[in-house]
Amino acid sequence: MEKTHAGQVAVINGGAAGTGLAVTKKLAECDAKLSIWDLSEKANAEARAIFPDAPFLQVTLADYASVEAATNATESHCGRIDIVVNSAGIAGKNTPSMSMSSPNGSGLSISISPARSTSTVPCCRE
């Protein structure tokens, strides 16, 4: 496998389980330096066994101060951030969601998980 991300620092939010864990594993195969953010202490503990050298940060992505603290911790530990993967979300039939309508009046309406709708901007803003 080509090591296209060798030495790059990757933050993977939601990186300790599910799709995020799959992305984390792929980035590890590409020799990226990992910083794994996940709200679940249980998922972090399980993933820590796979990636013992990576920092694991419990982050509430909808809370800007939590994202800012995780960003500062990652930069302190890793020196910089090159890649951000937004993979956090809440899954399952009981997942609360919200409906949004298009602001331009196109009639487009979607239903999304609050975790996905509020986490991308704070993570990319930092």
Short mmCIF file of N, CA, C and O in Angstrom, two decimals:
data_model
loop_
_atom_site.label_atom_id
_atom_site.label_comp_id
_atom_site.label_asym_id
_atom_site.label_seq_id
_atom_site.Cartn_x
_atom_site.Cartn_y
_atom_site.Cartn_z
N MET A 1 0.83 -1.18 0.00
CA MET A 1 0.00 0.00 0.00
C MET A 1 0.88 1.25 0.00
O MET A 1 1.84 1.34 0.74
N GLU A 2 0.54 2.20 -0.82
CA GLU A 2 1.27 3.46 -0.89
C GLU A 2 1.06 4.25 0.39
O GLU A 2 -0.05 4.35 0.91
N LYS A 3 2.11 4.82 0.92
CA LYS A 3 2.06 5.56 2.19
C LYS A 3 1.85 7.05 1.92
O LYS A 3 2.65 7.89 2.25
N THR A 4 0.70 7.38 1.32
CA THR A 4 0.43 8.75 0.89
C THR A 4 0.25 9.73 2.05
O THR A 4 0.38 10.92 1.85
N HIS A 5 -0.05 9.24 3.24
CA HIS A 5 -0.26 10.12 4.38
C HIS A 5 0.83 9.96 5.44
O HIS A 5 0.63 10.36 6.58
N ALA A 6 1.95 9.38 5.07
CA ALA A 6 3.04 9.15 6.01
C ALA A 6 3.45 10.46 6.68
O ALA A 6 3.71 11.45 6.01
N GLY A 7 3.44 10.43 8.02
CA GLY A 7 3.88 11.59 8.79
C GLY A 7 2.83 12.68 8.96
O GLY A 7 3.03 13.59 9.76
N GLN A 8 1.73 12.61 8.23
CA GLN A 8 0.69 13.61 8.40
C GLN A 8 -0.10 13.32 9.67
O GLN A 8 -0.31 12.18 10.04
N VAL A 9 -0.54 14.39 10.33
CA VAL A 9 -1.32 14.26 11.56
C VAL A 9 -2.79 14.29 11.21
O VAL A 9 -3.28 15.26 10.61
N ALA A 10 -3.51 13.23 11.57
CA ALA A 10 -4.93 13.11 11.25
C ALA A 10 -5.76 13.09 12.52
O ALA A 10 -5.53 12.28 13.41
N VAL A 11 -6.74 13.99 12.58
CA VAL A 11 -7.75 13.97 13.63
C VAL A 11 -8.96 13.24 13.05
O VAL A 11 -9.45 13.60 11.98
N ILE A 12 -9.41 12.22 13.76
CA ILE A 12 -10.60 11.49 13.31
C ILE A 12 -11.62 11.60 14.43
O ILE A 12 -11.47 10.98 15.49
N ASN A 13 -12.65 12.46 14.22
CA ASN A 13 -13.67 12.51 15.27
C ASN A 13 -14.67 11.38 15.01
O ASN A 13 -14.95 11.03 13.89
N GLY A 14 -15.09 10.76 16.10
CA GLY A 14 -15.85 9.52 15.97
C GLY A 14 -14.95 8.38 15.55
O GLY A 14 -15.40 7.37 15.01
N GLY A 15 -13.65 8.52 15.80
CA GLY A 15 -12.66 7.59 15.28
C GLY A 15 -12.45 6.31 16.05
O GLY A 15 -11.63 5.49 15.67
N ALA A 16 -13.21 6.10 17.13
CA ALA A 16 -12.98 4.91 17.95
C ALA A 16 -13.97 3.78 17.67
O ALA A 16 -13.85 2.70 18.24
N ALA A 17 -14.94 4.02 16.80
CA ALA A 17 -15.93 2.98 16.51
C ALA A 17 -16.53 3.18 15.13
O ALA A 17 -16.42 4.26 14.54
N GLY A 18 -17.15 2.13 14.61
CA GLY A 18 -17.90 2.22 13.36
C GLY A 18 -17.07 2.67 12.16
O GLY A 18 -15.91 2.27 12.00
N THR A 19 -17.68 3.51 11.34
CA THR A 19 -17.00 4.02 10.15
C THR A 19 -15.74 4.78 10.51
O THR A 19 -14.72 4.67 9.84
N GLY A 20 -15.80 5.55 11.58
CA GLY A 20 -14.63 6.31 12.02
C GLY A 20 -13.46 5.40 12.35
O GLY A 20 -12.30 5.71 12.02
N LEU A 21 -13.72 4.27 12.99
CA LEU A 21 -12.66 3.32 13.30
C LEU A 21 -12.07 2.73 12.02
O LEU A 21 -10.86 2.55 11.91
N ALA A 22 -12.91 2.46 11.04
CA ALA A 22 -12.42 1.94 9.76
C ALA A 22 -11.49 2.96 9.10
O ALA A 22 -10.44 2.60 8.56
N VAL A 23 -11.86 4.23 9.14
CA VAL A 23 -11.02 5.29 8.58
C VAL A 23 -9.72 5.39 9.37
O VAL A 23 -8.63 5.53 8.80
N THR A 24 -9.82 5.31 10.69
CA THR A 24 -8.63 5.36 11.55
C THR A 24 -7.65 4.24 11.18
O THR A 24 -6.45 4.46 11.05
N LYS A 25 -8.18 3.03 10.99
CA LYS A 25 -7.33 1.90 10.62
C LYS A 25 -6.67 2.13 9.27
O LYS A 25 -5.48 1.83 9.09
N LYS A 26 -7.41 2.68 8.31
CA LYS A 26 -6.85 2.92 6.98
C LYS A 26 -5.74 3.99 7.05
O LYS A 26 -4.69 3.83 6.44
N LEU A 27 -5.98 5.05 7.81
CA LEU A 27 -4.95 6.09 7.95
C LEU A 27 -3.71 5.53 8.66
O LEU A 27 -2.58 5.89 8.32
N ALA A 28 -3.91 4.63 9.63
CA ALA A 28 -2.78 4.00 10.30
C ALA A 28 -1.97 3.16 9.31
O ALA A 28 -0.73 3.17 9.34
N GLU A 29 -2.66 2.46 8.41
CA GLU A 29 -1.96 1.68 7.38
C GLU A 29 -1.13 2.58 6.47
O GLU A 29 -0.13 2.14 5.90
N CYS A 30 -1.55 3.82 6.32
CA CYS A 30 -0.85 4.79 5.48
C CYS A 30 0.19 5.58 6.26
O CYS A 30 0.71 6.59 5.78
N ASP A 31 0.48 5.13 7.48
CA ASP A 31 1.49 5.74 8.36
C ASP A 31 1.18 7.17 8.79
O ASP A 31 2.10 7.95 9.06
N ALA A 32 -0.09 7.52 8.86
CA ALA A 32 -0.45 8.83 9.41
C ALA A 32 -0.29 8.76 10.93
O ALA A 32 -0.42 7.71 11.55
N LYS A 33 -0.01 9.91 11.52
CA LYS A 33 0.01 10.04 12.97
C LYS A 33 -1.41 10.38 13.39
O LYS A 33 -2.01 11.30 12.86
N LEU A 34 -1.97 9.62 14.33
CA LEU A 34 -3.39 9.70 14.64
C LEU A 34 -3.67 10.46 15.93
O LEU A 34 -2.93 10.35 16.90
N SER A 35 -4.78 11.20 15.94
CA SER A 35 -5.37 11.76 17.14
C SER A 35 -6.85 11.40 17.06
O SER A 35 -7.56 11.86 16.16
N ILE A 36 -7.29 10.56 17.97
CA ILE A 36 -8.64 9.99 17.88
C ILE A 36 -9.55 10.68 18.90
O ILE A 36 -9.26 10.68 20.10
N TRP A 37 -10.62 11.27 18.38
CA TRP A 37 -11.60 11.96 19.21
C TRP A 37 -12.89 11.16 19.18
O TRP A 37 -13.39 10.84 18.11
N ASP A 38 -13.42 10.88 20.35
CA ASP A 38 -14.69 10.17 20.41
C ASP A 38 -15.34 10.47 21.75
O ASP A 38 -14.64 10.59 22.76
N LEU A 39 -16.63 10.60 21.77
CA LEU A 39 -17.36 10.88 23.00
C LEU A 39 -17.41 9.65 23.90
O LEU A 39 -17.40 9.77 25.12
N SER A 40 -17.43 8.47 23.33
CA SER A 40 -17.62 7.24 24.08
C SER A 40 -16.34 6.78 24.78
O SER A 40 -15.36 6.41 24.12
N GLU A 41 -16.36 6.77 26.10
CA GLU A 41 -15.21 6.26 26.85
C GLU A 41 -14.98 4.79 26.55
O GLU A 41 -13.84 4.34 26.44
N LYS A 42 -16.07 4.02 26.40
CA LYS A 42 -15.97 2.59 26.11
C LYS A 42 -15.30 2.36 24.75
O LYS A 42 -14.38 1.54 24.63
N ALA A 43 -15.74 3.09 23.72
CA ALA A 43 -15.13 2.94 22.40
C ALA A 43 -13.67 3.36 22.43
O ALA A 43 -12.81 2.71 21.83
N ASN A 44 -13.36 4.44 23.14
CA ASN A 44 -11.97 4.88 23.25
C ASN A 44 -11.11 3.80 23.90
O ASN A 44 -9.99 3.53 23.44
N ALA A 45 -11.61 3.17 24.95
CA ALA A 45 -10.84 2.12 25.63
C ALA A 45 -10.59 0.94 24.71
O ALA A 45 -9.49 0.39 24.68
N GLU A 46 -11.60 0.54 23.94
CA GLU A 46 -11.45 -0.58 23.01
C GLU A 46 -10.47 -0.23 21.89
O GLU A 46 -9.63 -1.05 21.51
N ALA A 47 -10.57 0.97 21.34
CA ALA A 47 -9.69 1.36 20.24
C ALA A 47 -8.25 1.60 20.73
O ALA A 47 -7.30 1.40 19.98
N ARG A 48 -8.11 2.01 21.99
CA ARG A 48 -6.77 2.24 22.54
C ARG A 48 -5.93 0.96 22.49
O ARG A 48 -4.73 1.01 22.30
N ALA A 49 -6.59 -0.19 22.59
CA ALA A 49 -5.87 -1.46 22.49
C ALA A 49 -5.31 -1.67 21.09
O ALA A 49 -4.27 -2.31 20.91
N ILE A 50 -5.96 -1.10 20.08
CA ILE A 50 -5.50 -1.23 18.69
C ILE A 50 -4.43 -0.20 18.37
O ILE A 50 -3.47 -0.49 17.65
N PHE A 51 -4.58 1.01 18.92
CA PHE A 51 -3.67 2.13 18.62
C PHE A 51 -3.09 2.68 19.93
O PHE A 51 -3.43 3.79 20.35
N PRO A 52 -2.19 1.94 20.58
CA PRO A 52 -1.70 2.36 21.90
C PRO A 52 -0.90 3.66 21.90
O PRO A 52 -0.81 4.32 22.94
N ASP A 53 -0.34 4.06 20.76
CA ASP A 53 0.48 5.27 20.72
C ASP A 53 -0.30 6.52 20.37
O ASP A 53 0.24 7.63 20.45
N ALA A 54 -1.55 6.37 19.99
CA ALA A 54 -2.35 7.53 19.57
C ALA A 54 -3.01 8.19 20.77
O ALA A 54 -3.46 7.51 21.69
N PRO A 55 -3.07 9.53 20.77
CA PRO A 55 -3.85 10.19 21.82
C PRO A 55 -5.34 9.98 21.57
O PRO A 55 -5.80 10.04 20.43
N PHE A 56 -6.06 9.70 22.64
CA PHE A 56 -7.51 9.55 22.59
C PHE A 56 -8.11 10.67 23.42
O PHE A 56 -7.76 10.82 24.59
N LEU A 57 -8.98 11.44 22.81
CA LEU A 57 -9.59 12.56 23.50
C LEU A 57 -11.10 12.40 23.51
O LEU A 57 -11.71 12.16 22.46
N GLN A 58 -11.68 12.52 24.70
CA GLN A 58 -13.14 12.48 24.79
C GLN A 58 -13.63 13.89 24.49
O GLN A 58 -13.35 14.83 25.23
N VAL A 59 -14.35 14.03 23.39
CA VAL A 59 -14.73 15.34 22.88
C VAL A 59 -16.24 15.39 22.65
O VAL A 59 -16.81 14.48 22.07
N THR A 60 -16.85 16.47 23.10
CA THR A 60 -18.24 16.75 22.79
C THR A 60 -18.24 17.72 21.61
O THR A 60 -17.94 18.90 21.77
N LEU A 61 -18.50 17.22 20.42
CA LEU A 61 -18.33 18.00 19.20
C LEU A 61 -19.30 19.17 19.08
O LEU A 61 -19.01 20.13 18.37
N ALA A 62 -20.42 19.11 19.75
CA ALA A 62 -21.38 20.22 19.70
C ALA A 62 -20.98 21.35 20.64
O ALA A 62 -21.60 22.40 20.65
N ASP A 63 -19.92 21.14 21.42
CA ASP A 63 -19.44 22.13 22.38
C ASP A 63 -18.12 22.71 21.87
O ASP A 63 -17.09 22.04 21.86
N TYR A 64 -18.18 23.99 21.47
CA TYR A 64 -16.99 24.61 20.87
C TYR A 64 -15.79 24.56 21.81
O TYR A 64 -14.66 24.29 21.36
N ALA A 65 -15.99 24.79 23.11
CA ALA A 65 -14.88 24.76 24.06
C ALA A 65 -14.22 23.38 24.11
O ALA A 65 -13.00 23.28 24.23
N SER A 66 -15.02 22.32 24.00
CA SER A 66 -14.49 20.97 24.00
C SER A 66 -13.63 20.72 22.75
O SER A 66 -12.55 20.13 22.83
N VAL A 67 -14.12 21.19 21.61
CA VAL A 67 -13.36 21.05 20.35
C VAL A 67 -12.07 21.86 20.42
O VAL A 67 -11.00 21.38 20.02
N GLU A 68 -12.16 23.06 20.94
CA GLU A 68 -10.97 23.91 21.06
C GLU A 68 -9.92 23.27 21.97
O GLU A 68 -8.73 23.24 21.65
N ALA A 69 -10.36 22.71 23.10
CA ALA A 69 -9.44 22.03 24.02
C ALA A 69 -8.79 20.82 23.35
O ALA A 69 -7.58 20.59 23.49
N ALA A 70 -9.58 20.05 22.60
CA ALA A 70 -9.04 18.87 21.90
C ALA A 70 -8.05 19.29 20.81
O ALA A 70 -7.03 18.64 20.61
N THR A 71 -8.38 20.37 20.13
CA THR A 71 -7.46 20.89 19.10
C THR A 71 -6.14 21.29 19.73
O THR A 71 -5.06 20.92 19.22
N ASN A 72 -6.20 22.02 20.82
CA ASN A 72 -4.97 22.45 21.51
C ASN A 72 -4.17 21.25 22.01
O ASN A 72 -2.94 21.22 21.88
N ALA A 73 -4.86 20.24 22.56
CA ALA A 73 -4.17 19.04 23.05
C ALA A 73 -3.51 18.28 21.90
O ALA A 73 -2.38 17.80 22.02
N THR A 74 -4.21 18.19 20.77
CA THR A 74 -3.65 17.49 19.61
C THR A 74 -2.42 18.24 19.08
O THR A 74 -1.39 17.62 18.81
N GLU A 75 -2.54 19.55 18.95
CA GLU A 75 -1.40 20.34 18.46
C GLU A 75 -0.22 20.26 19.42
O GLU A 75 0.94 20.21 19.00
N SER A 76 -0.50 20.24 20.73
CA SER A 76 0.57 20.13 21.72
C SER A 76 1.26 18.78 21.62
O SER A 76 2.49 18.69 21.67
N HIS A 77 0.48 17.71 21.43
CA HIS A 77 1.04 16.36 21.37
C HIS A 77 1.67 16.05 20.01
O HIS A 77 2.71 15.40 19.93
N CYS A 78 1.03 16.50 18.94
CA CYS A 78 1.44 16.11 17.58
C CYS A 78 2.15 17.22 16.80
O CYS A 78 2.69 16.95 15.73
N GLY A 79 2.06 18.45 17.28
CA GLY A 79 2.74 19.55 16.60
C GLY A 79 1.89 20.32 15.60
O GLY A 79 2.12 21.48 15.34
N ARG A 80 0.91 19.67 15.03
CA ARG A 80 0.07 20.31 14.01
C ARG A 80 -1.09 19.37 13.68
O ARG A 80 -1.14 18.25 14.17
N ILE A 81 -1.99 19.83 12.82
CA ILE A 81 -3.07 18.99 12.29
C ILE A 81 -3.08 19.17 10.78
O ILE A 81 -3.17 20.29 10.29
N ASP A 82 -2.97 18.06 10.04
CA ASP A 82 -2.98 18.10 8.58
C ASP A 82 -4.30 17.63 7.98
O ASP A 82 -4.69 18.06 6.91
N ILE A 83 -4.95 16.70 8.65
CA ILE A 83 -6.15 16.05 8.12
C ILE A 83 -7.22 16.05 9.21
O ILE A 83 -6.93 15.76 10.37
N VAL A 84 -8.46 16.39 8.85
CA VAL A 84 -9.59 16.27 9.77
C VAL A 84 -10.64 15.40 9.10
O VAL A 84 -11.07 15.69 7.99
N VAL A 85 -11.04 14.33 9.77
CA VAL A 85 -12.10 13.45 9.28
C VAL A 85 -13.29 13.59 10.22
O VAL A 85 -13.18 13.30 11.40
N ASN A 86 -14.39 14.09 9.70
CA ASN A 86 -15.61 14.24 10.48
C ASN A 86 -16.46 12.98 10.32
O ASN A 86 -17.14 12.81 9.33
N SER A 87 -16.38 12.10 11.33
CA SER A 87 -17.09 10.83 11.23
C SER A 87 -17.98 10.57 12.44
O SER A 87 -18.48 9.48 12.59
N ALA A 88 -18.14 11.54 13.29
CA ALA A 88 -18.95 11.33 14.49
C ALA A 88 -20.43 11.34 14.14
O ALA A 88 -20.86 12.03 13.23
N GLY A 89 -21.17 10.58 14.88
CA GLY A 89 -22.62 10.55 14.71
C GLY A 89 -23.22 9.59 15.70
O GLY A 89 -22.52 8.87 16.41
N ILE A 90 -24.50 9.63 15.77
CA ILE A 90 -25.23 8.74 16.66
C ILE A 90 -26.12 7.88 15.78
O ILE A 90 -26.85 8.41 14.95
N ALA A 91 -26.04 6.58 15.96
CA ALA A 91 -26.81 5.69 15.09
C ALA A 91 -27.82 4.90 15.91
O ALA A 91 -27.66 4.72 17.10
N GLY A 92 -28.82 4.44 15.23
CA GLY A 92 -29.81 3.59 15.86
C GLY A 92 -31.20 4.13 15.66
O GLY A 92 -31.39 5.30 15.39
N LYS A 93 -32.18 3.27 15.84
CA LYS A 93 -33.55 3.66 15.55
C LYS A 93 -34.08 4.71 16.51
O LYS A 93 -35.02 5.42 16.19
N ASN A 94 -33.48 4.86 17.68
CA ASN A 94 -33.94 5.86 18.64
C ASN A 94 -33.16 7.16 18.56
O ASN A 94 -33.27 8.00 19.43
N THR A 95 -32.37 7.31 17.53
CA THR A 95 -31.58 8.52 17.37
C THR A 95 -32.48 9.72 17.10
O THR A 95 -33.28 9.70 16.18
N PRO A 96 -32.37 10.75 17.93
CA PRO A 96 -33.16 11.94 17.64
C PRO A 96 -32.62 12.63 16.39
O PRO A 96 -31.43 12.60 16.12
N SER A 97 -33.48 13.22 15.65
CA SER A 97 -33.04 13.95 14.47
C SER A 97 -33.83 15.24 14.38
O SER A 97 -34.79 15.46 15.10
N MET A 98 -33.39 16.11 13.50
CA MET A 98 -34.10 17.35 13.29
C MET A 98 -34.32 17.53 11.81
O MET A 98 -33.59 16.99 11.00
N SER A 99 -35.33 18.26 11.46
CA SER A 99 -35.61 18.51 10.06
C SER A 99 -35.11 19.89 9.70
O SER A 99 -35.17 20.82 10.50
N MET A 100 -34.59 20.01 8.52
CA MET A 100 -34.12 21.30 8.02
C MET A 100 -34.71 21.52 6.64
O MET A 100 -34.81 20.59 5.86
N SER A 101 -35.08 22.74 6.36
CA SER A 101 -35.54 23.09 5.03
C SER A 101 -34.50 23.98 4.38
O SER A 101 -33.76 24.70 5.06
N SER A 102 -34.44 23.94 3.08
CA SER A 102 -33.48 24.73 2.34
C SER A 102 -33.75 26.22 2.55
O SER A 102 -34.89 26.68 2.45
N PRO A 103 -32.71 27.01 2.85
CA PRO A 103 -32.91 28.45 3.05
C PRO A 103 -33.26 29.19 1.77
O PRO A 103 -33.77 30.30 1.81
N ASN A 104 -33.01 28.58 0.62
CA ASN A 104 -33.30 29.28 -0.64
C ASN A 104 -34.70 29.00 -1.16
O ASN A 104 -35.05 29.38 -2.26
N GLY A 105 -35.50 28.30 -0.36
CA GLY A 105 -36.89 28.05 -0.75
C GLY A 105 -37.07 26.99 -1.83
O GLY A 105 -38.11 26.91 -2.45
N SER A 106 -36.07 26.14 -2.04
CA SER A 106 -36.16 25.14 -3.09
C SER A 106 -37.11 24.00 -2.72
O SER A 106 -37.43 23.17 -3.55
N GLY A 107 -37.53 23.97 -1.46
CA GLY A 107 -38.41 22.90 -1.02
C GLY A 107 -37.67 21.67 -0.54
O GLY A 107 -38.27 20.72 -0.09
N LEU A 108 -36.35 21.67 -0.63
CA LEU A 108 -35.54 20.54 -0.17
C LEU A 108 -35.66 20.45 1.34
O LEU A 108 -35.50 21.43 2.05
N SER A 109 -35.94 19.30 1.85
CA SER A 109 -36.05 19.08 3.28
C SER A 109 -35.31 17.81 3.62
O SER A 109 -35.46 16.80 2.94
N ILE A 110 -34.49 17.87 4.66
CA ILE A 110 -33.73 16.70 5.07
C ILE A 110 -33.86 16.51 6.57
O ILE A 110 -34.17 17.44 7.30
N SER A 111 -33.61 15.31 7.02
CA SER A 111 -33.61 15.01 8.44
C SER A 111 -32.22 14.48 8.78
O SER A 111 -31.72 13.57 8.13
N ILE A 112 -31.60 15.10 9.77
CA ILE A 112 -30.22 14.73 10.10
C ILE A 112 -30.04 14.61 11.60
O ILE A 112 -30.79 15.18 12.38
N SER A 113 -29.02 13.89 11.99
CA SER A 113 -28.67 13.73 13.39
C SER A 113 -28.06 15.02 13.90
O SER A 113 -27.21 15.61 13.25
N PRO A 114 -28.46 15.48 15.10
CA PRO A 114 -27.87 16.69 15.66
C PRO A 114 -26.35 16.62 15.80
O PRO A 114 -25.66 17.60 15.61
N ALA A 115 -25.80 15.44 16.11
CA ALA A 115 -24.35 15.32 16.25
C ALA A 115 -23.66 15.64 14.94
O ALA A 115 -22.64 16.31 14.90
N ARG A 116 -24.21 15.15 13.83
CA ARG A 116 -23.59 15.43 12.54
C ARG A 116 -23.80 16.88 12.12
O ARG A 116 -22.95 17.47 11.50
N SER A 117 -24.92 17.47 12.48
CA SER A 117 -25.22 18.82 12.01
C SER A 117 -24.43 19.87 12.76
O SER A 117 -24.19 20.96 12.25
N THR A 118 -24.00 19.59 13.98
CA THR A 118 -23.34 20.61 14.78
C THR A 118 -21.84 20.40 14.93
O THR A 118 -21.15 21.27 15.44
N SER A 119 -21.29 19.30 14.48
CA SER A 119 -19.88 19.02 14.76
C SER A 119 -18.93 19.47 13.67
O SER A 119 -17.79 19.81 13.95
N THR A 120 -19.34 19.52 12.45
CA THR A 120 -18.41 19.80 11.35
C THR A 120 -17.84 21.21 11.44
O THR A 120 -16.63 21.40 11.31
N VAL A 121 -18.66 22.19 11.66
CA VAL A 121 -18.18 23.58 11.68
C VAL A 121 -17.18 23.83 12.79
O VAL A 121 -16.08 24.34 12.52
N PRO A 122 -17.47 23.46 14.06
CA PRO A 122 -16.45 23.69 15.08
C PRO A 122 -15.13 22.98 14.81
O PRO A 122 -14.07 23.54 15.05
N CYS A 123 -15.18 21.75 14.30
CA CYS A 123 -13.94 21.01 14.04
C CYS A 123 -13.12 21.65 12.93
O CYS A 123 -11.91 21.76 13.02
N CYS A 124 -13.77 22.07 11.87
CA CYS A 124 -13.05 22.67 10.76
C CYS A 124 -12.64 24.11 11.06
O CYS A 124 -11.65 24.61 10.53
N ARG A 125 -13.40 24.77 11.92
CA ARG A 125 -13.09 26.15 12.27
C ARG A 125 -11.77 26.23 13.04
O ARG A 125 -11.00 27.15 12.85
N GLU A 126 -11.56 25.28 13.92
CA GLU A 126 -10.34 25.26 14.72
C GLU A 126 -9.17 24.90 13.83
O GLU A 126 -8.08 25.20 13.99
#
